[in-house]
Amino acid sequence: MAQRNTWQRDRVRAALADSQGFVSAQELHAMLRADNTGIGLATVYRALSTLAASGEADQLQSPDGEAIYRACTSTGHHHHLICRGCGLTVEIQADDVEAWARRTAATHGFTHAQHIVDIFGLCPDCSAKAAAEDSDAG
Amino acid sequence: MAQRNTWQRDRVRAALADSQGFVSAQELHAMLRADNTGIGLATVYRALSTLAASGEADQLQSPDGEAIYRACTSTGHHHHLICRGCGLTVEIQADDVEAWARRTAATHGFTHAQHIVDIFGLCPDCSAKAAAEDSDAG
DNA sequence: TTAGGTGCAAAACCTTTGCACACAG
DNA sequence: CTGTGTGCAAAGGTTTTGCACCTAA
């Protein structure tokens, strides 16, 4: 039948739960290897896919183009505030926007809707640096 | 010295402006090749990076893990509801979201903030087709 | 002239897949 | 026993990079 309960799967799940924010499959694999398990990279990917499919994990794309995962928290996902200067990424809650996106898709009869909501800008540090360079370099 | 003004760069910029919504570098390259230009894939990537760095284009990750770009329109800001199946694009107004984005950036001390708010999904037609295939094959 | 841009192809990167074997049920 | 899961490595995809030539200022 469906899924078996292997220690590999458990380790992946545990490592995922252990991580506070998002983790890439590569990072997860590295963690697991460092943890003295001879787990394979493909296994990590497969476990992650399965976990994501069964709703135990959330999967999305990092700004770097990697797939990143997090243990599934009961309530929806969030979005990102990304610094163009240093790459700093702040996770933001946007329940209103979630609702708006769903409503907008439904209004137009769209199904299977995913939304992209991200804000690019300069973080406080980079804003200060940019201002300094501006008056400095002219 | 800074950037030169090559026809390749111009074509990339034009193709980008020509596209409603987001386009991947691969798609852009295909368009440009079909347009009778012998432009190279690497050139498209390089032009896109330059454009993104100079603020003329916005770059982000599609749900499929590709980097996607769109022309940065300084005026008449609106968003898109894009059909994954047939490419149909609906322009949507989102004043509430505009306000929210501005507020969120400010709250975190971010400056020069631009936001990306787009929804990908299946339009009514493609939804129906997908449902038909589902009950047919499943 | 100068130095940045271009094209091609190979490299690098992340992710998926084929295969033989092991292990959960 | 049955069939899913695993590990390895090779394949697949996208994006970057090296190099020689070209071209815009």
Coordinates of C-alpha atoms in Angstrom, one line a residue, chain B:
Chain B
M1 CA 32.6 52.4 -18.5
A2 CA 29.1 51.3 -18.0
Q3 CA 26.7 49.7 -20.4
R4 CA 26.7 49.8 -24.1
N5 CA 23.6 50.0 -26.2
T6 CA 23.6 46.9 -28.4
W7 CA 20.7 45.8 -30.5
Q8 CA 20.7 42.5 -28.6
R9 CA 20.0 44.4 -25.4
D10 CA 17.3 46.4 -27.1
R11 CA 15.7 43.3 -28.5
V12 CA 15.6 41.7 -25.0
R13 CA 14.2 44.9 -23.6
A14 CA 11.6 45.1 -26.3
A15 CA 10.6 41.4 -26.0
L16 CA 10.3 41.9 -22.3
A17 CA 8.1 44.9 -22.7
D18 CA 6.1 43.1 -25.3
S19 CA 5.2 40.3 -23.0
Q20 CA 2.2 40.6 -20.7
G21 CA 3.1 39.3 -17.3
F22 CA 6.1 37.2 -16.6
V23 CA 8.5 35.5 -19.0
S24 CA 11.3 33.0 -18.4
A25 CA 14.7 33.6 -19.9
Q26 CA 14.2 30.5 -22.0
E27 CA 10.9 31.7 -23.4
L28 CA 12.5 35.1 -24.2
H29 CA 15.3 33.4 -26.0
A30 CA 12.9 31.3 -28.0
M31 CA 10.9 34.4 -28.9
L32 CA 14.0 36.2 -30.0
R33 CA 15.3 33.3 -32.1
A34 CA 11.9 33.0 -33.7
D35 CA 12.1 36.7 -34.4
N36 CA 15.0 36.0 -36.8
T37 CA 17.7 37.1 -34.5
G38 CA 20.6 34.8 -34.0
I39 CA 20.9 35.9 -30.4
G40 CA 22.6 33.6 -28.0
L41 CA 21.0 32.1 -24.8
A42 CA 23.9 33.4 -22.7
T43 CA 23.4 36.9 -24.0
V44 CA 19.7 36.8 -23.0
Y45 CA 20.6 35.7 -19.5
R46 CA 23.3 38.4 -19.3
A47 CA 21.0 41.1 -20.6
L48 CA 18.3 40.0 -18.3
S49 CA 20.7 40.2 -15.3
T50 CA 21.9 43.6 -16.3
L51 CA 18.4 44.8 -16.8
A52 CA 17.3 43.4 -13.4
A53 CA 20.4 45.0 -11.7
S54 CA 19.7 48.4 -13.2
G55 CA 16.1 48.2 -12.2
E56 CA 14.6 48.0 -15.7
A57 CA 13.3 44.5 -15.0
D58 CA 12.0 42.6 -12.1
Q59 CA 13.3 39.1 -11.5
L60 CA 11.7 36.4 -9.4
Q61 CA 11.2 32.6 -9.2
S62 CA 8.3 31.0 -10.9
P63 CA 6.5 28.2 -9.0
D64 CA 8.2 25.8 -11.4
G65 CA 11.7 26.9 -10.3
E66 CA 12.6 29.0 -13.3
A67 CA 13.7 32.6 -13.1
I68 CA 11.1 34.8 -14.6
Y69 CA 11.2 38.4 -15.6
R70 CA 9.0 41.2 -16.4
A71 CA 9.5 44.8 -17.6
C72 CA 9.5 47.2 -14.8
T73 CA 6.7 49.6 -15.6
S74 CA 7.0 52.8 -13.5
T75 CA 3.6 54.0 -14.5
G76 CA 0.2 52.5 -14.4
H77 CA 0.9 49.8 -11.9
H78 CA -1.4 46.8 -12.0
H79 CA -1.2 43.1 -11.5
H80 CA -2.0 40.0 -13.4
L81 CA -4.1 36.9 -13.2
I82 CA -2.3 34.4 -15.4
C83 CA -3.6 31.1 -16.8
R84 CA -1.1 28.4 -16.7
G85 CA -2.9 26.4 -19.4
C86 CA -3.5 28.9 -22.2
G87 CA -1.6 32.0 -21.1
L88 CA -4.7 34.1 -20.7
T89 CA -3.8 37.2 -18.7
V90 CA -6.3 39.3 -16.8
E91 CA -5.3 42.7 -15.5
I92 CA -6.4 43.3 -12.0
Q93 CA -6.6 46.3 -9.8
A94 CA -5.4 45.9 -6.3
D95 CA -5.4 49.2 -4.4
D96 CA -5.7 47.5 -1.1
V97 CA -2.7 45.4 -1.9
E98 CA -0.7 48.4 -3.0
A99 CA -1.4 50.1 0.3
W100 CA -0.5 46.9 2.2
A101 CA 2.8 46.6 0.3
R102 CA 3.8 50.1 1.1
R103 CA 2.8 49.8 4.7
T104 CA 4.7 46.5 5.1
A105 CA 7.9 47.8 3.5
A106 CA 7.8 50.9 5.7
T107 CA 7.1 48.9 8.9
H108 CA 10.4 46.9 8.3
G109 CA 12.3 50.1 7.4
F110 CA 12.7 49.1 3.8
T111 CA 13.0 51.8 1.2
H112 CA 12.8 51.9 -2.6
A113 CA 10.3 49.1 -2.3
Q114 CA 8.6 47.6 -5.3
H115 CA 6.2 44.8 -5.0
I116 CA 5.3 41.8 -7.1
V117 CA 1.7 40.6 -6.8
D118 CA 0.5 38.1 -9.4
I119 CA -1.7 35.1 -9.4
F120 CA -1.1 32.0 -11.4
G121 CA -3.9 29.5 -11.9
L122 CA -6.2 27.8 -14.4
C123 CA -8.8 29.9 -16.2
P124 CA -12.4 28.6 -16.4
D125 CA -11.8 26.9 -19.8
C126 CA -8.6 25.2 -18.7
S127 CA -10.2 24.2 -15.4
A128 CA -13.0 22.4 -17.2
K129 CA -10.5 20.6 -19.5
A130 CA -8.4 19.6 -16.5
A131 CA -11.5 18.3 -14.7
A132 CA -12.6 16.3 -17.8
E133 CA -9.2 14.7 -18.2
D134 CA -9.2 13.9 -14.5
S135 CA -12.4 11.9 -14.5
D136 CA -11.4 10.4 -17.9
A137 CA -8.0 9.2 -17.0
G138 CA -8.3 8.8 -13.3

